[in-house]
GROMACS .gro file of N, CA and C in nm:
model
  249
    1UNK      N    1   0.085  -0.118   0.000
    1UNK     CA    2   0.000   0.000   0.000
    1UNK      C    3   0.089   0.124   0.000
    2UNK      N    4   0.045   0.212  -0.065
    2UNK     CA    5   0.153   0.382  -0.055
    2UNK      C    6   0.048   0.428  -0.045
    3UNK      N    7   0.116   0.560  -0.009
    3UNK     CA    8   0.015   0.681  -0.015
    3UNK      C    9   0.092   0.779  -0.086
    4UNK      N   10   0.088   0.929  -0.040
    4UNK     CA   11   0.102   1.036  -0.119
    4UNK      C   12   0.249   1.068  -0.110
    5UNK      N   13   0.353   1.051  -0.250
    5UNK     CA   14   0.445   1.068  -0.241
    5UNK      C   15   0.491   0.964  -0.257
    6UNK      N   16   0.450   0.812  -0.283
    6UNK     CA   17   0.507   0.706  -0.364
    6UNK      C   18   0.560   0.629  -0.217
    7UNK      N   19   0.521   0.698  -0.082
    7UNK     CA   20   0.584   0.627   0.019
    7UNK      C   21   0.533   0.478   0.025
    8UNK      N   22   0.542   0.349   0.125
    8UNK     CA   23   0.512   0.274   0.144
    8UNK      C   24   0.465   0.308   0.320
    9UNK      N   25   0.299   0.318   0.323
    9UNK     CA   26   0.254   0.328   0.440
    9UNK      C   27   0.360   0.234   0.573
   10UNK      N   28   0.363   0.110   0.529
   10UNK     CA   29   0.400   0.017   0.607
   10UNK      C   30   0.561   0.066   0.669
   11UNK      N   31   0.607   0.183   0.617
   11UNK     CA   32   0.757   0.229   0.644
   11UNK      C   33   0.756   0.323   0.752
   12UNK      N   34   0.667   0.407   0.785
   12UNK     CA   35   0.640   0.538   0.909
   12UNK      C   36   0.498   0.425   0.980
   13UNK      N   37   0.600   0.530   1.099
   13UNK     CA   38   0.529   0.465   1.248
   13UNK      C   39   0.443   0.569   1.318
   14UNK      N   40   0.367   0.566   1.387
   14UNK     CA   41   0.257   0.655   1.427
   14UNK      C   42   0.255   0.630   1.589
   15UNK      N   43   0.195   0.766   1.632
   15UNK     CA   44   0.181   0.773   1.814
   15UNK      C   45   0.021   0.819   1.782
   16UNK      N   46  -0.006   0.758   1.889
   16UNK     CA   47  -0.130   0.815   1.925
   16UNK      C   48  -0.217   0.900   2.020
   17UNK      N   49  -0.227   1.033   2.016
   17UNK     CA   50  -0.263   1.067   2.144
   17UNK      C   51  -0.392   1.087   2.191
   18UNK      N   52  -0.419   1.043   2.287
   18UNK     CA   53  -0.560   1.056   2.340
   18UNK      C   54  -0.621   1.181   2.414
   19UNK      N   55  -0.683   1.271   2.375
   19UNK     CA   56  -0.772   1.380   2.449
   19UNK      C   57  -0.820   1.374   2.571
   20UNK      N   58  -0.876   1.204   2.561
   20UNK     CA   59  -0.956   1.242   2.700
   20UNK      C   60  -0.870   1.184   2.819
   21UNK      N   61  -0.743   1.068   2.783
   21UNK     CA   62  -0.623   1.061   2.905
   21UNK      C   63  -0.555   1.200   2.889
   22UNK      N   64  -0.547   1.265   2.781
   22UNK     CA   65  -0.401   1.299   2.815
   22UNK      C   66  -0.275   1.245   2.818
   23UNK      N   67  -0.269   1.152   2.754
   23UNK     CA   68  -0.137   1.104   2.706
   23UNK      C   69  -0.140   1.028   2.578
   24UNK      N   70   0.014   0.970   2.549
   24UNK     CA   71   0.019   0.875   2.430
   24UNK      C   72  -0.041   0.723   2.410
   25UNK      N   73  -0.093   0.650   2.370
   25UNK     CA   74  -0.118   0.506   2.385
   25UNK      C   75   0.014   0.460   2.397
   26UNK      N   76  -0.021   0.352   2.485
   26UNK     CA   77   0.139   0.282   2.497
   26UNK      C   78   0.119   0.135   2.430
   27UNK      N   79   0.246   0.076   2.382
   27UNK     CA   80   0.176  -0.070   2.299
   27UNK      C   81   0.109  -0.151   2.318
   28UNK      N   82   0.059  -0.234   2.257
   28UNK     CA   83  -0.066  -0.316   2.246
   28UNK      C   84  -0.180  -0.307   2.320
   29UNK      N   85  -0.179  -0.128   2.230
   29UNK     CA   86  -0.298  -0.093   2.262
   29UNK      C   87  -0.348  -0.068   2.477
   30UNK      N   88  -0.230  -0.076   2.561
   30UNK     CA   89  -0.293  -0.109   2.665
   30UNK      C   90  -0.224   0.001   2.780
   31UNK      N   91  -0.304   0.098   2.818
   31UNK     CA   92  -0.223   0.227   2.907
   31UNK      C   93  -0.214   0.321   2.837
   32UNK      N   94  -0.173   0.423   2.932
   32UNK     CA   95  -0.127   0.578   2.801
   32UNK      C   96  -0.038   0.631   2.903
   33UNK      N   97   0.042   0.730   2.866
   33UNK     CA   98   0.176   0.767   2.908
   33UNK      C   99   0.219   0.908   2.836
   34UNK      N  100   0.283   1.021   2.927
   34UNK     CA  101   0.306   1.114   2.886
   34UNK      C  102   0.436   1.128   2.807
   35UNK      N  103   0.516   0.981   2.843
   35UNK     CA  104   0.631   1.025   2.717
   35UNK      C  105   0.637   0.951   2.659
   36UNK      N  106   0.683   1.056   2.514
   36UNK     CA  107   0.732   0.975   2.398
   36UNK      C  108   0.792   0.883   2.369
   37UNK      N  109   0.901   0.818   2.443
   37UNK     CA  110   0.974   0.724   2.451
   37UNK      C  111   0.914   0.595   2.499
   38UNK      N  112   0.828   0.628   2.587
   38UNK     CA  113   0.741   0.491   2.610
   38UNK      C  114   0.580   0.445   2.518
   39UNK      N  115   0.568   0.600   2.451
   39UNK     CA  116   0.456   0.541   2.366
   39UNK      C  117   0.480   0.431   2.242
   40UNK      N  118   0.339   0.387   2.244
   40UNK     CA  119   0.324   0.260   2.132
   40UNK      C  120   0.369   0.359   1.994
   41UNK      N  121   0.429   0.262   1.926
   41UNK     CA  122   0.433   0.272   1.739
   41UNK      C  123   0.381   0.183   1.688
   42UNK      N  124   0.283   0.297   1.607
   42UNK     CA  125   0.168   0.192   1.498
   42UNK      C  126   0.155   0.216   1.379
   43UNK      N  127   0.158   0.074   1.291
   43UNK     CA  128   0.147   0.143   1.168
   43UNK      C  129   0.062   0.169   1.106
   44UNK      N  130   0.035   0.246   1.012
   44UNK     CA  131  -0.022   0.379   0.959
   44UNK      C  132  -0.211   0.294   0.967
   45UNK      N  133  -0.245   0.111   0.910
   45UNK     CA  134  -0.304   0.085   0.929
   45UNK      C  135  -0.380   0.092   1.064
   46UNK      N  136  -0.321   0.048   1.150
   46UNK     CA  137  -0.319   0.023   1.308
   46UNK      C  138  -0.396   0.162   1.356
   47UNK      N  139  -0.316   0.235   1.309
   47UNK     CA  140  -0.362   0.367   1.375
   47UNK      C  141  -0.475   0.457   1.335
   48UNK      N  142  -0.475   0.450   1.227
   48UNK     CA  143  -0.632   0.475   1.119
   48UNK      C  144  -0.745   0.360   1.193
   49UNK      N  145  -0.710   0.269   1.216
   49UNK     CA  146  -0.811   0.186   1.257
   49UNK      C  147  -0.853   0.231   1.394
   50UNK      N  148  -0.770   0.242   1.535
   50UNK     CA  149  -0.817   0.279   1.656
   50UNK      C  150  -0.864   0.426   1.639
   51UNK      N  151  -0.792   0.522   1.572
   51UNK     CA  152  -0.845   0.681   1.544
   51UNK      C  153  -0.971   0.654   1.517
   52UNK      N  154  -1.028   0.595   1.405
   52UNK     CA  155  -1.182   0.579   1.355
   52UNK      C  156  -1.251   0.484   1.403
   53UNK      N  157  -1.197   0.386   1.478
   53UNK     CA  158  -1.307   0.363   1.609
   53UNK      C  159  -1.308   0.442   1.741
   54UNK      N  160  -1.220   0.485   1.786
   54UNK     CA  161  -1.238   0.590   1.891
   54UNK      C  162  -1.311   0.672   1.875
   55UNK      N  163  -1.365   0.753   1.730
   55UNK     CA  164  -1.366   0.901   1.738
   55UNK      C  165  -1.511   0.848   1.642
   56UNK      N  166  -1.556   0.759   1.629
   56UNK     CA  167  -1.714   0.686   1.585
   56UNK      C  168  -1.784   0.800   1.620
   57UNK      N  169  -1.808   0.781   1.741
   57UNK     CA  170  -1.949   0.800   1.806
   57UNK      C  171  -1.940   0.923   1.956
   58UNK      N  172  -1.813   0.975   1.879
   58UNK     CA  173  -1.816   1.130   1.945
   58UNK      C  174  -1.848   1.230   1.907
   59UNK      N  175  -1.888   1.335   1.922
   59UNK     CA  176  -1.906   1.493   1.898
   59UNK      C  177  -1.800   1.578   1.855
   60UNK      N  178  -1.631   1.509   1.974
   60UNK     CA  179  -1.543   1.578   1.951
   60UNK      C  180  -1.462   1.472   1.944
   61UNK      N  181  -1.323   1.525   1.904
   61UNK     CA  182  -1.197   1.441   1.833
   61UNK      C  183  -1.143   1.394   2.009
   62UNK      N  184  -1.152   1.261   1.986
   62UNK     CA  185  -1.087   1.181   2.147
   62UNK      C  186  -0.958   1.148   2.092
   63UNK      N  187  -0.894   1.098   1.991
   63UNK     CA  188  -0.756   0.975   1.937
   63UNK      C  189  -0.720   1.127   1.817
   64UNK      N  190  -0.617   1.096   1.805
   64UNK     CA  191  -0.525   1.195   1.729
   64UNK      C  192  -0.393   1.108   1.672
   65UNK      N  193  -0.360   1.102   1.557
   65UNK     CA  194  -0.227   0.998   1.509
   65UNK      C  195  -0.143   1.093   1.489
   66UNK      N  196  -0.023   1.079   1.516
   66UNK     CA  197   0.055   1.203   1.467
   66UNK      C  198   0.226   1.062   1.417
   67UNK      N  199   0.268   1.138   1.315
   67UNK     CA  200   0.379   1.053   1.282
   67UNK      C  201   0.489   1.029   1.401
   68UNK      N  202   0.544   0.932   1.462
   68UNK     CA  203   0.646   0.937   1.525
   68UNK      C  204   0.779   0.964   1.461
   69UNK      N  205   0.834   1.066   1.604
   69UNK     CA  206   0.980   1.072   1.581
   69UNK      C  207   1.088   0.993   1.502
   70UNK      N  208   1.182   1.049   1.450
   70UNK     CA  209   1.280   0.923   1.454
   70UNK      C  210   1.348   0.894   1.596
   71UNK      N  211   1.396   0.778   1.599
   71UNK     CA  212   1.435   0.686   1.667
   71UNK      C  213   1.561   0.823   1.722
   72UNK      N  214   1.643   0.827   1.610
   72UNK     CA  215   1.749   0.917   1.704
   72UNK      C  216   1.719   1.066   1.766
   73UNK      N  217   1.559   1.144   1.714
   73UNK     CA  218   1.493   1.246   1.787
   73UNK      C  219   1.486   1.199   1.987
   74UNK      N  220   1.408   1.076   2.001
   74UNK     CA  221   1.384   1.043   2.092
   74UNK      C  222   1.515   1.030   2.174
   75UNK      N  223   1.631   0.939   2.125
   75UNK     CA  224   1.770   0.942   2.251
   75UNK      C  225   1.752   1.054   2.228
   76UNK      N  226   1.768   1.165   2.158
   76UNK     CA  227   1.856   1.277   2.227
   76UNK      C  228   1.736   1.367   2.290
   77UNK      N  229   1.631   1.354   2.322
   77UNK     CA  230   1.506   1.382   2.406
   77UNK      C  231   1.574   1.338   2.525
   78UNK      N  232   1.593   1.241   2.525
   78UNK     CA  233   1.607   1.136   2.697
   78UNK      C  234   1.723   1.197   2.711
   79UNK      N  235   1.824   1.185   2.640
   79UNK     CA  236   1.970   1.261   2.676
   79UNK      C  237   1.990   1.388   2.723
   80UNK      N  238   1.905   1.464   2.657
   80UNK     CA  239   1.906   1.618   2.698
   80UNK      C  240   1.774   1.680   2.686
   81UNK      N  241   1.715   1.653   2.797
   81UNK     CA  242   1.533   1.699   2.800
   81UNK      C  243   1.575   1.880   2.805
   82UNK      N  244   1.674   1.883   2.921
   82UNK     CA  245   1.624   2.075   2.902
   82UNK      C  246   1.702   2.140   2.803
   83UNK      N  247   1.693   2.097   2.689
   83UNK     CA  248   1.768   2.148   2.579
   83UNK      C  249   1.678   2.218   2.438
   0.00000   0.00000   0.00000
């Protein structure tokens, strides 16, 4: 599957954040957590799927997908947070 730009969906990883915790989903689907480093990565399917069942049978937007970091954004998060 691709999408726009000839990418291959299955190549970018996705976070999910939830409105009404307040934090990220953490993997398999189970908890949520305010940092990045411990949230779940899902792929692009995965995450289209819980976004549009979460957000069914609301009024307002609860699940939000946003692309995850790269891998080396996050160490240097943990390495140097007040930076």
């Amino acid at each position: 599957m691709t999408r726009q730009g000839g990418e291959a969906s299955s190549n970018k990883r996705y976070l999910i954040w939830s409105n009404g915790h307040r934090g990220w989903w953490k993997g398999n689907r189970h908890g949520y957590t305010t940092l990045t480093h411990r949230a779940g990565q899902f792929s692009f399917e995965q995450a289209t799927e819980i976004v549009t069942n979460a957000n069914r049978y609301s009024d307002k937007v609860e699940e939000v997908m946003v692309e995850a970091p790269p891998r080396e954004q996050i160490d240097l998060d943990l390495a140097y947070p007040d930076r």
